[in-house]
PDB file of C-alpha atoms in Angstrom:
ATOM      1  CA  UNK A   1       0.000   0.000   0.000  1.00 59.00           C
ATOM      2  CA  UNK A   2       1.484   3.348  -1.000  1.00 91.00           C
ATOM      3  CA  UNK A   3       1.412   6.043   1.627  1.00 95.00           C
ATOM      4  CA  UNK A   4       1.014   9.686   0.700  1.00 94.00           C
ATOM      5  CA  UNK A   5       3.707  12.178   1.681  1.00 92.00           C
ATOM      6  CA  UNK A   6       1.190  13.778   4.059  1.00 94.00           C
ATOM      7  CA  UNK A   7       0.378  10.459   5.782  1.00 96.00           C
ATOM      8  CA  UNK A   8       4.072   9.638   5.988  1.00 95.00           C
ATOM      9  CA  UNK A   9       4.817  13.038   7.511  1.00 94.00           C
ATOM     10  CA  UNK A  10       2.134  12.573  10.173  1.00 96.00           C
ATOM     11  CA  UNK A  11       3.925   9.490  11.468  1.00 97.00           C
ATOM     12  CA  UNK A  12       6.832  11.692  12.578  1.00 96.00           C
ATOM     13  CA  UNK A  13       4.620  13.852  14.761  1.00 94.00           C
ATOM     14  CA  UNK A  14       2.149  11.214  15.952  1.00 96.00           C
ATOM     15  CA  UNK A  15       4.478   8.437  17.146  1.00 98.00           C
ATOM     16  CA  UNK A  16       4.533   8.077  20.925  1.00 98.00           C
ATOM     17  CA  UNK A  17       7.745   6.290  21.942  1.00 98.00           C
ATOM     18  CA  UNK A  18      10.274   5.633  19.215  1.00 98.00           C
ATOM     19  CA  UNK A  19      11.069   6.007  15.542  1.00 98.00           C
ATOM     20  CA  UNK A  20      13.818   3.881  14.006  1.00 98.00           C
ATOM     21  CA  UNK A  21      15.359   4.278  10.552  1.00 98.00           C
ATOM     22  CA  UNK A  22      17.522   1.876   8.579  1.00 98.00           C
ATOM     23  CA  UNK A  23      19.617   3.559   5.889  1.00 98.00           C
ATOM     24  CA  UNK A  24      21.249   1.384   3.255  1.00 98.00           C
ATOM     25  CA  UNK A  25      22.369   3.714   0.471  1.00 97.00           C
ATOM     26  CA  UNK A  26      25.573   5.674  -0.004  1.00 96.00           C
ATOM     27  CA  UNK A  27      23.857   8.478  -1.906  1.00 95.00           C
ATOM     28  CA  UNK A  28      20.652  10.359  -1.071  1.00 95.00           C
ATOM     29  CA  UNK A  29      21.790  13.548  -2.791  1.00 92.00           C
ATOM     30  CA  UNK A  30      18.596  14.018  -4.786  1.00 90.00           C
ATOM     31  CA  UNK A  31      16.267  13.630  -1.789  1.00 89.00           C
ATOM     32  CA  UNK A  32      16.779  16.850   0.127  1.00 83.00           C
ATOM     33  CA  UNK A  33      19.450  19.219   1.338  1.00 86.00           C
ATOM     34  CA  UNK A  34      20.703  19.553  -2.234  1.00 89.00           C
ATOM     35  CA  UNK A  35      21.964  23.120  -1.772  1.00 91.00           C
ATOM     36  CA  UNK A  36      23.776  22.155   1.426  1.00 93.00           C
ATOM     37  CA  UNK A  37      25.350  19.163  -0.335  1.00 95.00           C
ATOM     38  CA  UNK A  38      26.633  21.432  -3.109  1.00 94.00           C
ATOM     39  CA  UNK A  39      28.011  23.850  -0.501  1.00 96.00           C
ATOM     40  CA  UNK A  40      29.779  20.934   1.198  1.00 96.00           C
ATOM     41  CA  UNK A  41      31.309  19.794  -2.103  1.00 96.00           C
ATOM     42  CA  UNK A  42      32.466  23.351  -2.808  1.00 97.00           C
ATOM     43  CA  UNK A  43      34.125  23.595   0.617  1.00 95.00           C
ATOM     44  CA  UNK A  44      31.745  26.299   1.803  1.00 96.00           C
ATOM     45  CA  UNK A  45      30.319  26.581   5.342  1.00 94.00           C
ATOM     46  CA  UNK A  46      26.953  25.077   6.241  1.00 92.00           C
ATOM     47  CA  UNK A  47      24.118  27.305   5.037  1.00 91.00           C
ATOM     48  CA  UNK A  48      22.063  28.717   7.913  1.00 87.00           C
ATOM     49  CA  UNK A  49      18.850  27.259   6.475  1.00 88.00           C
ATOM     50  CA  UNK A  50      20.469  23.796   6.574  1.00 88.00           C
ATOM     51  CA  UNK A  51      21.401  24.208  10.239  1.00 85.00           C
ATOM     52  CA  UNK A  52      17.800  25.026  11.128  1.00 84.00           C
ATOM     53  CA  UNK A  53      15.976  22.798   8.625  1.00 88.00           C
ATOM     54  CA  UNK A  54      12.500  21.471   9.391  1.00 90.00           C
ATOM     55  CA  UNK A  55      13.902  18.032  10.160  1.00 92.00           C
ATOM     56  CA  UNK A  56      15.966  19.474  13.021  1.00 93.00           C
ATOM     57  CA  UNK A  57      12.802  20.947  14.526  1.00 94.00           C
ATOM     58  CA  UNK A  58      10.943  17.641  14.100  1.00 95.00           C
ATOM     59  CA  UNK A  59      13.731  15.756  15.878  1.00 96.00           C
ATOM     60  CA  UNK A  60      14.107  18.330  18.649  1.00 96.00           C
ATOM     61  CA  UNK A  61      10.359  18.451  19.316  1.00 96.00           C
ATOM     62  CA  UNK A  62      10.170  14.656  19.500  1.00 97.00           C
ATOM     63  CA  UNK A  63      13.218  14.138  21.696  1.00 97.00           C
ATOM     64  CA  UNK A  64      12.289  16.984  24.047  1.00 97.00           C
ATOM     65  CA  UNK A  65       8.926  15.241  24.469  1.00 98.00           C
ATOM     66  CA  UNK A  66      10.792  12.111  25.637  1.00 98.00           C
ATOM     67  CA  UNK A  67      10.545  10.185  22.363  1.00 98.00           C
ATOM     68  CA  UNK A  68      13.495   8.320  20.897  1.00 98.00           C
ATOM     69  CA  UNK A  69      14.616   8.825  17.295  1.00 98.00           C
ATOM     70  CA  UNK A  70      17.489   6.663  16.124  1.00 98.00           C
ATOM     71  CA  UNK A  71      18.934   5.081  13.034  1.00 98.00           C
ATOM     72  CA  UNK A  72      21.499   2.659  11.711  1.00 98.00           C
ATOM     73  CA  UNK A  73      23.339   3.343   8.483  1.00 98.00           C
ATOM     74  CA  UNK A  74      24.853   0.365   6.695  1.00 98.00           C
ATOM     75  CA  UNK A  75      27.960   1.523   4.846  1.00 98.00           C
ATOM     76  CA  UNK A  76      31.373   0.551   3.550  1.00 98.00           C
ATOM     77  CA  UNK A  77      34.566   2.563   3.355  1.00 97.00           C
ATOM     78  CA  UNK A  78      35.847   4.523   1.588  1.00 96.00           C
ATOM     79  CA  UNK A  79      32.932   6.873   2.086  1.00 97.00           C
ATOM     80  CA  UNK A  80      31.201   8.392  -0.908  1.00 96.00           C
ATOM     81  CA  UNK A  81      31.140  12.188  -1.146  1.00 96.00           C
ATOM     82  CA  UNK A  82      27.525  12.068  -0.069  1.00 96.00           C
ATOM     83  CA  UNK A  83      28.251   9.968   3.026  1.00 97.00           C
ATOM     84  CA  UNK A  84      31.056  12.333   4.033  1.00 96.00           C
ATOM     85  CA  UNK A  85      28.455  15.123   3.814  1.00 96.00           C
ATOM     86  CA  UNK A  86      25.638  13.227   5.532  1.00 96.00           C
ATOM     87  CA  UNK A  87      27.776  11.984   8.418  1.00 96.00           C
ATOM     88  CA  UNK A  88      29.950  15.067   8.824  1.00 95.00           C
ATOM     89  CA  UNK A  89      27.203  17.654   8.518  1.00 95.00           C
ATOM     90  CA  UNK A  90      23.833  15.942   8.857  1.00 94.00           C
ATOM     91  CA  UNK A  91      24.480  13.444  11.626  1.00 95.00           C
ATOM     92  CA  UNK A  92      26.480  15.896  13.696  1.00 91.00           C
ATOM     93  CA  UNK A  93      23.713  18.524  13.288  1.00 93.00           C
ATOM     94  CA  UNK A  94      20.900  16.062  14.070  1.00 95.00           C
ATOM     95  CA  UNK A  95      22.703  14.647  17.139  1.00 95.00           C
ATOM     96  CA  UNK A  96      22.559  18.115  18.650  1.00 94.00           C
ATOM     97  CA  UNK A  97      18.761  17.947  18.274  1.00 95.00           C
ATOM     98  CA  UNK A  98      18.675  14.564  20.034  1.00 97.00           C
ATOM     99  CA  UNK A  99      18.694  11.971  17.257  1.00 98.00           C
ATOM    100  CA  UNK A 100      20.887   8.901  17.867  1.00 98.00           C
ATOM    101  CA  UNK A 101      23.031   7.338  15.139  1.00 98.00           C
ATOM    102  CA  UNK A 102      24.723   3.984  14.749  1.00 98.00           C
ATOM    103  CA  UNK A 103      26.980   2.657  12.005  1.00 98.00           C
ATOM    104  CA  UNK A 104      27.013  -0.883  10.652  1.00 98.00           C
ATOM    105  CA  UNK A 105      30.321  -0.895   8.771  1.00 98.00           C
ATOM    106  CA  UNK A 106      30.470  -3.755   6.271  1.00 98.00           C
ATOM    107  CA  UNK A 107      33.889  -2.857   4.851  1.00 98.00           C
ATOM    108  CA  UNK A 108      35.448  -6.035   6.214  1.00 96.00           C
ATOM    109  CA  UNK A 109      32.430  -8.243   6.890  1.00 96.00           C
ATOM    110  CA  UNK A 110      29.298  -9.410   5.077  1.00 97.00           C
ATOM    111  CA  UNK A 111      26.129  -7.352   5.240  1.00 98.00           C
ATOM    112  CA  UNK A 112      23.738  -9.143   7.632  1.00 97.00           C
ATOM    113  CA  UNK A 113      20.814  -7.289   6.016  1.00 98.00           C
ATOM    114  CA  UNK A 114      21.675  -7.700   2.345  1.00 97.00           C
ATOM    115  CA  UNK A 115      18.730  -6.733   0.169  1.00 97.00           C
ATOM    116  CA  UNK A 116      16.719  -5.053   2.958  1.00 98.00           C
ATOM    117  CA  UNK A 117      15.460  -1.631   1.818  1.00 97.00           C
ATOM    118  CA  UNK A 118      15.472   1.575   3.807  1.00 98.00           C
ATOM    119  CA  UNK A 119      12.620   1.720   6.289  1.00 98.00           C
ATOM    120  CA  UNK A 120      11.184   3.564   9.257  1.00 98.00           C
ATOM    121  CA  UNK A 121       9.540   1.743  12.180  1.00 98.00           C
ATOM    122  CA  UNK A 122       7.280   3.755  14.487  1.00 98.00           C
ATOM    123  CA  UNK A 123       6.331   2.494  17.957  1.00 98.00           C
ATOM    124  CA  UNK A 124       7.071  -1.088  16.902  1.00 94.00           C
ATOM    125  CA  UNK A 125       3.849  -1.316  14.925  1.00 94.00           C
ATOM    126  CA  UNK A 126       3.914   0.978  11.889  1.00 96.00           C
ATOM    127  CA  UNK A 127       6.608   0.232   9.317  1.00 98.00           C
ATOM    128  CA  UNK A 128       7.169   2.196   6.141  1.00 98.00           C
ATOM    129  CA  UNK A 129       9.592   1.026   3.465  1.00 98.00           C
ATOM    130  CA  UNK A 130      11.130   3.609   1.179  1.00 96.00           C
ATOM    131  CA  UNK A 131      12.004   3.380  -2.482  1.00 95.00           C
ATOM    132  CA  UNK A 132      14.832   5.347  -4.106  1.00 95.00           C
ATOM    133  CA  UNK A 133      16.007   5.871  -7.655  1.00 93.00           C
ATOM    134  CA  UNK A 134      19.434   6.714  -8.983  1.00 85.00           C
ATOM    135  CA  UNK A 135      21.361   9.206  -6.906  1.00 80.00           C
ATOM    136  CA  UNK A 136      19.142   8.627  -3.930  1.00 88.00           C
ATOM    137  CA  UNK A 137      16.055  10.243  -5.422  1.00 92.00           C
ATOM    138  CA  UNK A 138      13.142   9.453  -3.103  1.00 93.00           C
ATOM    139  CA  UNK A 139      10.407   7.802  -5.173  1.00 93.00           C
ATOM    140  CA  UNK A 140       7.841   6.910  -2.548  1.00 93.00           C
ATOM    141  CA  UNK A 141       6.978   4.886   0.504  1.00 95.00           C
ATOM    142  CA  UNK A 142       4.871   1.883   1.326  1.00 97.00           C
ATOM    143  CA  UNK A 143       3.074   1.240   4.604  1.00 96.00           C
ATOM    144  CA  UNK A 144       3.609  -2.385   5.576  1.00 96.00           C
ATOM    145  CA  UNK A 145       0.601  -4.233   7.050  1.00 95.00           C
ATOM    146  CA  UNK A 146       0.784  -4.106  10.846  1.00 94.00           C
ATOM    147  CA  UNK A 147       0.781  -7.900  11.127  1.00 96.00           C
ATOM    148  CA  UNK A 148       4.167  -7.914   9.317  1.00 97.00           C
ATOM    149  CA  UNK A 149       5.788  -5.376  11.647  1.00 97.00           C
ATOM    150  CA  UNK A 150       7.594  -8.052  13.700  1.00 97.00           C
ATOM    151  CA  UNK A 151       9.573  -9.176  10.620  1.00 97.00           C
ATOM    152  CA  UNK A 152      10.873  -5.627  10.224  1.00 98.00           C
ATOM    153  CA  UNK A 153      11.610  -5.255  13.924  1.00 98.00           C
ATOM    154  CA  UNK A 154      13.841  -8.335  13.681  1.00 98.00           C
ATOM    155  CA  UNK A 155      15.743  -6.485  10.950  1.00 98.00           C
ATOM    156  CA  UNK A 156      15.996  -3.444  13.224  1.00 98.00           C
ATOM    157  CA  UNK A 157      17.335  -5.642  16.017  1.00 98.00           C
ATOM    158  CA  UNK A 158      19.877  -7.273  13.679  1.00 98.00           C
ATOM    159  CA  UNK A 159      21.048  -3.844  12.552  1.00 98.00           C
ATOM    160  CA  UNK A 160      21.405  -2.598  16.113  1.00 98.00           C
ATOM    161  CA  UNK A 161      23.224  -5.715  17.321  1.00 98.00           C
ATOM    162  CA  UNK A 162      25.812  -5.331  14.547  1.00 98.00           C
ATOM    163  CA  UNK A 163      26.226  -1.553  14.740  1.00 98.00           C
ATOM    164  CA  UNK A 164      28.384   0.744  16.831  1.00 98.00           C
ATOM    165  CA  UNK A 165      27.578   4.244  18.087  1.00 98.00           C
ATOM    166  CA  UNK A 166      28.266   6.847  15.417  1.00 98.00           C
ATOM    167  CA  UNK A 167      30.510   8.963  17.655  1.00 96.00           C
ATOM    168  CA  UNK A 168      32.835   6.027  18.317  1.00 97.00           C
ATOM    169  CA  UNK A 169      32.925   5.037  14.645  1.00 98.00           C
ATOM    170  CA  UNK A 170      33.409   8.656  13.495  1.00 97.00           C
ATOM    171  CA  UNK A 171      36.358   9.171  15.849  1.00 95.00           C
ATOM    172  CA  UNK A 172      38.090   6.210  14.262  1.00 96.00           C
ATOM    173  CA  UNK A 173      37.091   6.694  10.601  1.00 96.00           C
ATOM    174  CA  UNK A 174      36.384  10.400  10.115  1.00 92.00           C
ATOM    175  CA  UNK A 175      37.882  11.499   6.784  1.00 89.00           C
ATOM    176  CA  UNK A 176      40.855  13.820   7.113  1.00 79.00           C
TER     177      UNK A 176
END
């Protein structure tokens, strides 16, 4: 079942306890923050509108209300230009708003979630898978039937059990 952008957006304000995201791509450059990405590539400072983007407000509002927002990104080194941007600018910015990040680095080990698409899980009952085109262009999302949520939560648990906190990983692997 396809979910409209409006219905998808409501999930981020209506969840009560936690929202988990699995990221699997090394390029989302056509899905948002395009101007900031170009500034990053050009060696310019973060644009002010990027620092205070709507997502930052969404995260801050949720975490200040006692809700947990966290994600695991499956990646391999060397990092793509986009991942250097996302981790160095986006994750650092979003951490300040209260979002938690974990890295599942598959550079030297097999991917335990091979073939699993990006998804969000809200309150362990609503799961939305996301489809992307070339260059990380967001194409749409699908709401998974609630009776299948447990399958996706097992994938979340596998991601978390194989991941390390972003800060620890970043200290060790941050590009020079």
